[in-house]
Coordinates of C-alpha atoms in Angstrom, one line a residue:
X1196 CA -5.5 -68.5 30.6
X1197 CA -8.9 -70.1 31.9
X1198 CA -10.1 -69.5 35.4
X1199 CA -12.0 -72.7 36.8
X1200 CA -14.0 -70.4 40.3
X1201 CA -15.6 -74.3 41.1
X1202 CA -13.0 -76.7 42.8
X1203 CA -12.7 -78.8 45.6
X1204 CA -9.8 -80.6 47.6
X1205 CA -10.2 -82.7 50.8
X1206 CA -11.8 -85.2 52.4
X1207 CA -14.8 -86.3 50.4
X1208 CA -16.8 -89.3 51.9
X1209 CA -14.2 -92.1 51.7
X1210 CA -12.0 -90.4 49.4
X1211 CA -9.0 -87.7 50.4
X1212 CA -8.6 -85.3 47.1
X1213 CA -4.6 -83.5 47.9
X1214 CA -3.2 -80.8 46.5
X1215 CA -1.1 -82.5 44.4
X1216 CA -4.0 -85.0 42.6
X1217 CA -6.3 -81.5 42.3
X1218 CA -3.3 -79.9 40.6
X1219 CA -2.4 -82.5 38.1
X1220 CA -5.9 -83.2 36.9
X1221 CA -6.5 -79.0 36.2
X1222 CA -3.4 -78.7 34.6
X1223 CA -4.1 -81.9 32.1
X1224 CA -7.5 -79.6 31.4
X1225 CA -6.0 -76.8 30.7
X1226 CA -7.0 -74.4 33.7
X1227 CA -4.2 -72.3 34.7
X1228 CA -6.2 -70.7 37.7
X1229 CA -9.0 -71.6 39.9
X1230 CA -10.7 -70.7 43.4
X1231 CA -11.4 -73.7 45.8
X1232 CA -12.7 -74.7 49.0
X1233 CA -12.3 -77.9 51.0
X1234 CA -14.9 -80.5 51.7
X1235 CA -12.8 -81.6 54.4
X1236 CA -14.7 -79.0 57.0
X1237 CA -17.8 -81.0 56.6
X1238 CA -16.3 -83.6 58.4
X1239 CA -14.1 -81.8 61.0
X1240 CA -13.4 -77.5 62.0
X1241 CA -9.6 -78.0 62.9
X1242 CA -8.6 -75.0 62.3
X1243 CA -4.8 -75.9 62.2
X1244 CA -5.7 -78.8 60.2
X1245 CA -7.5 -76.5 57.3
X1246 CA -5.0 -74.2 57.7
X1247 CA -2.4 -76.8 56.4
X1248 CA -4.4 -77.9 53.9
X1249 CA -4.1 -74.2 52.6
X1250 CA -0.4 -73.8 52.6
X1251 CA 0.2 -77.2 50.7
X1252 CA -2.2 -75.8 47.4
X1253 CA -1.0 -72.7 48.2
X1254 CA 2.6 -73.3 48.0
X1255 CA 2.2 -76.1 45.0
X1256 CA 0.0 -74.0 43.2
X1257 CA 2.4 -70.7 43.2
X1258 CA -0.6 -68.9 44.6
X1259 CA -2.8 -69.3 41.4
X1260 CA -5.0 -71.0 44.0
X1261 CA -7.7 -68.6 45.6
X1262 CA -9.4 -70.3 48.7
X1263 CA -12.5 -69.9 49.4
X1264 CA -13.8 -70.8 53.1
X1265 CA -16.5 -73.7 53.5
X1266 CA -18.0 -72.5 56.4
X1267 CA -20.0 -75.0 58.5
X1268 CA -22.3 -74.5 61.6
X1269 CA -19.9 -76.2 64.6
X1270 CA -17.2 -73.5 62.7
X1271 CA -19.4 -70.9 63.9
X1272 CA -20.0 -72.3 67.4
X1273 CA -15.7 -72.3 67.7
X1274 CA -15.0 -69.0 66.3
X1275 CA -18.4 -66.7 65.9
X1276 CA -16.4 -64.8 63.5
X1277 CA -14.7 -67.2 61.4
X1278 CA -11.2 -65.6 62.5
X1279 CA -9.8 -69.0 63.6
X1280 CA -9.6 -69.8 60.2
X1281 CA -8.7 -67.2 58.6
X1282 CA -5.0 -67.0 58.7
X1283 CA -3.2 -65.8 55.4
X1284 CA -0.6 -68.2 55.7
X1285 CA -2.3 -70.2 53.4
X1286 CA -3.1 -67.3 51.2
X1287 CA -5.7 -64.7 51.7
X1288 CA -9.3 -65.6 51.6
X1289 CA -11.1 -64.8 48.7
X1290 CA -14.9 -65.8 50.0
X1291 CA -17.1 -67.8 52.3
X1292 CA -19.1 -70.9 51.1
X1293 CA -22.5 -71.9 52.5
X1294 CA -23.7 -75.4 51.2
X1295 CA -27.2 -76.1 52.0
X1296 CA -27.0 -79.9 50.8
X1297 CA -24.5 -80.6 53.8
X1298 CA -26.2 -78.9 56.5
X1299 CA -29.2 -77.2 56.6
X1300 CA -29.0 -72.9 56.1
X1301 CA -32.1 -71.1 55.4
X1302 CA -31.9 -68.2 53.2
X1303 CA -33.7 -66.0 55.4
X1304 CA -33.2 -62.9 57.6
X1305 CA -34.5 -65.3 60.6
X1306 CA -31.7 -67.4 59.9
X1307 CA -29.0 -66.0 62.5
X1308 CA -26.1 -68.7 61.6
X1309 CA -26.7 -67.5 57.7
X1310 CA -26.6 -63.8 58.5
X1311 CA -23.8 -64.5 60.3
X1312 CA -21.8 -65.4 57.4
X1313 CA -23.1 -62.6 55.4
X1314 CA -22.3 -60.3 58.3
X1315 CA -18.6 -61.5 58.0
X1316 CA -18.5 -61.3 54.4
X1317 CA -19.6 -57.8 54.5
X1318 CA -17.2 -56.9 57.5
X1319 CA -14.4 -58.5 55.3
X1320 CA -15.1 -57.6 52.0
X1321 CA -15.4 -61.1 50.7
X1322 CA -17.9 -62.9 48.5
X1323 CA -20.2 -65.2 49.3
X1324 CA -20.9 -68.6 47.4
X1325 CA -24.2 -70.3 48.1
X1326 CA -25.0 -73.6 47.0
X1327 CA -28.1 -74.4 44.9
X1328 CA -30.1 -76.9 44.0
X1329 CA -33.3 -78.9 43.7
X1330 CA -33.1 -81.5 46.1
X1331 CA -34.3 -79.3 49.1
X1332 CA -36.1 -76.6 48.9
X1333 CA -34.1 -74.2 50.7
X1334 CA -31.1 -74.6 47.8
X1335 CA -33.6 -72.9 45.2
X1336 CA -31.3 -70.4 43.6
X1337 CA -34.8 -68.2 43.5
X1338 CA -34.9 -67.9 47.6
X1339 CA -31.4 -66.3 47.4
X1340 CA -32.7 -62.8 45.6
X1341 CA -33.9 -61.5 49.0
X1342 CA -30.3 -62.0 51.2
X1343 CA -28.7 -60.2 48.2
X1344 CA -31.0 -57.3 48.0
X1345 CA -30.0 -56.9 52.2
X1346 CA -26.6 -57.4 51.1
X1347 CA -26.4 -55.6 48.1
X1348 CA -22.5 -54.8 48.5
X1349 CA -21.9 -58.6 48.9
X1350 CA -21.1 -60.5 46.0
X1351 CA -23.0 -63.9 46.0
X1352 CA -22.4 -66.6 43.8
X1353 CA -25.1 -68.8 42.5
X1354 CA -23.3 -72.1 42.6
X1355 CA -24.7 -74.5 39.4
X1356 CA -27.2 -71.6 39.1
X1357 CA -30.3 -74.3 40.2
X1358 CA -33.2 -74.5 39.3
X1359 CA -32.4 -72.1 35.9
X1360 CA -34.9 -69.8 35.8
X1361 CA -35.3 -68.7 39.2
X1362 CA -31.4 -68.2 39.0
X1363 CA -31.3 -66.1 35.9
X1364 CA -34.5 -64.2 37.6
X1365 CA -32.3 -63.6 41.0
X1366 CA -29.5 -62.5 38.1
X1367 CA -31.6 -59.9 36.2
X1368 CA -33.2 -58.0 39.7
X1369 CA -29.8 -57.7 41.8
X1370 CA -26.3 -56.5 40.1
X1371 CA -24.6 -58.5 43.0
X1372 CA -25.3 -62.0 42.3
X1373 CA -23.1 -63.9 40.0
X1374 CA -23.5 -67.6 38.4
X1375 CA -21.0 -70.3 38.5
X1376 CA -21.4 -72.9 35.0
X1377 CA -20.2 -76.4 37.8
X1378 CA -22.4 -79.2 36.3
X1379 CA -24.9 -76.6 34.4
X1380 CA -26.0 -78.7 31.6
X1381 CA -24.7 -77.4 28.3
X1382 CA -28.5 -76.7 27.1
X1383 CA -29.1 -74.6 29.9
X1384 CA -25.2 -72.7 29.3
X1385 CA -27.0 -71.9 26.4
X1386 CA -29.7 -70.1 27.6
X1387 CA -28.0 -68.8 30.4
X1388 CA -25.8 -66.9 27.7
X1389 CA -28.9 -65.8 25.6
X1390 CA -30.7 -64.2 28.0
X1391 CA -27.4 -62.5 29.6
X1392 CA -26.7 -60.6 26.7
X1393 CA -30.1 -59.6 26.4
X1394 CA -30.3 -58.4 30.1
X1395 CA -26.8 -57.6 30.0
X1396 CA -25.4 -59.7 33.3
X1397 CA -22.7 -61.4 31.1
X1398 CA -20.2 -59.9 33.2
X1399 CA -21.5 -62.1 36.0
X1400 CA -21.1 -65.7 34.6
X1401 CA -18.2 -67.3 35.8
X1402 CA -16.6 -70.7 34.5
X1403 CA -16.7 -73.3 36.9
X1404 CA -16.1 -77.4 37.0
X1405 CA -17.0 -79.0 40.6
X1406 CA -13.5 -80.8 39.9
X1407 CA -12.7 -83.4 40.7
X1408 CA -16.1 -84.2 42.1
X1409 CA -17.4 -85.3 38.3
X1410 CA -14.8 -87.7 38.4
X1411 CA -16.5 -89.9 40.8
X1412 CA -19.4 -90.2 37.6
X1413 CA -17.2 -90.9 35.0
X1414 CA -16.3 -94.3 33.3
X1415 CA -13.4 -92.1 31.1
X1416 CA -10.5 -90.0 32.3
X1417 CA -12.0 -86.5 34.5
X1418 CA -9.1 -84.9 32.2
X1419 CA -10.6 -85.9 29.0
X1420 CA -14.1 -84.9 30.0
X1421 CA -13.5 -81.3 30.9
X1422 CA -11.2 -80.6 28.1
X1423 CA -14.2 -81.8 26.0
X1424 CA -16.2 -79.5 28.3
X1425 CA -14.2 -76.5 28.3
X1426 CA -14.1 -76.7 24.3
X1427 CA -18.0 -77.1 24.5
X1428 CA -18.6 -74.4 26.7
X1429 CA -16.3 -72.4 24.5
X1430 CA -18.0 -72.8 21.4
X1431 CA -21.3 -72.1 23.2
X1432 CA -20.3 -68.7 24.8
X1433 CA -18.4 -67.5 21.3
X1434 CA -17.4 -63.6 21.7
X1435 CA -18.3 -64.0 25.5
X1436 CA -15.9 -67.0 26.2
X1437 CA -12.9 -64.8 27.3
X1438 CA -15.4 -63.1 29.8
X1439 CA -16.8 -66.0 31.4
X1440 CA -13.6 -67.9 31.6
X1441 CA -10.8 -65.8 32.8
X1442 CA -12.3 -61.7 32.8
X1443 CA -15.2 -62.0 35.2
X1444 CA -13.3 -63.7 38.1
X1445 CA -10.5 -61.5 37.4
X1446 CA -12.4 -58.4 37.9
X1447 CA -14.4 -59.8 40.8
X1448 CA -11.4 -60.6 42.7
X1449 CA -9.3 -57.9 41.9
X1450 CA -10.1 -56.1 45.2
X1451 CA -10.3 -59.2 47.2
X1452 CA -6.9 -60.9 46.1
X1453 CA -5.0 -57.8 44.5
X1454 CA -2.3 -60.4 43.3
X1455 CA -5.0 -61.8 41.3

């Protein structure tokens, strides 16, 4: 079994990603799990839209799909609390995603729409997943290590784990954060793996693709190039590969999505 916590459907710029497309591609890879969120609330909040959109991978994916929420400011200004979209029809909710690359969240205790979402998390019991990145400033993964020491009993995920070293640092000082491997160079898997065994946050590194985004890159098959990633990835984590690619998502969403 291989557990992809990194996957998208939706509306992405001019292109619609469905259920079924997302579904196909994973299974031709090889990943018989995954969590994903949908880049369609970047573009509208419908709520009964969303919802929909939940139910279809739900229902195709015989629940193997874990949704995670996208959660975008104009969401917050239509339900403070995020409850308009979080009906379980479409399965239960596994976590809330912040991407600061969209829209603009600071990482701050100032930052009331961002502790918002951490609030509900907490309140909830669900993860968070925060995008990070180079581009802007405020996607550092090594601003992040403050909102998880206030919410130490918050799980947050290190999307790409970007820039490197400031993620693995945010890693090493607070036993909540995690790391997901989505378009982490396989130089930098590498030393991600090192220096978890030596600091012993291995059980925090979770296998992740950004599928089907890397598609859009790609002069080859999106298929092809994961399966030549996965096997990659698994020669580079060795004795560890089992962990980061099925038994650390397990675990962390064993209280979350007890089905999982």
């Amino acid at each position: 079994m291989l557990f992809d916590f990194h996957v998208h459907m939706g509306q992405y710029f001019d292109d619609y990603y469905t259920p079924p497309q997302i579904l196909r591609t994973l299974k031709l890879a090889g990943i018989t799990h995954f969590a994903y969120s949908s880049t369609s609330t970047v573009v509208m909040d419908d709520p009964d839209f969303l919802l929909e959109e939940r139910i279809a991978m739900n229902e195709r994916s015989n629940g193997k799909a874990k949704p995670i929420l996208w959660v975008t400011h104009d969401m917050l200004k239509r339900s403070r609390d995020l409850s308009l979209y979080m009906n379980e029809r479409g399965g239960k909710i596994c976590g809330l995603k912040i991407h600061g690359d969209s829209e603009k969240w600071m990482p701050t205790a100032s930052d009331k729409c961002f502790r918002y979402v951490f609030d509900i998390a907490r309140d909830l019991g669900l993860f968070v997943k925060v995008h990070t990145g180079e581009k802007n400033e405020w996607c550092n993964a090594g601003n992040f290590g403050h909102i998880c020491k206030i919410y130490s009993d918050v799980p947050v995920i290190l999307a790409h784990g970007r820039p490197l070293s400031p993620a693995i640092y945010v890693l090493m000082k607070n036993p909540n954060a995690y790391v997901d491997t989505s378009f982490m160079p396989h130089n930098q898997l590498r030393n991600l793996i090192h220096v978890a065994r030596e600091q012993d946050f291995i059980d925090r590194i979770l296998f992740g693709t950004d599928s089907p985004i890397p598609g859009r890159y790609l002069k080859s098959s999106l298929p092809r190039h994961l399966r030549a990633r996965i096997a990659t990835s698994k020669q580079i984590a060795g004795k560890d590969w089992k962990k980061i690619s099925w038994k650390n998502a397990s675990r962390l969403l064993r209280g979350i999505c007890p089905s999982q």
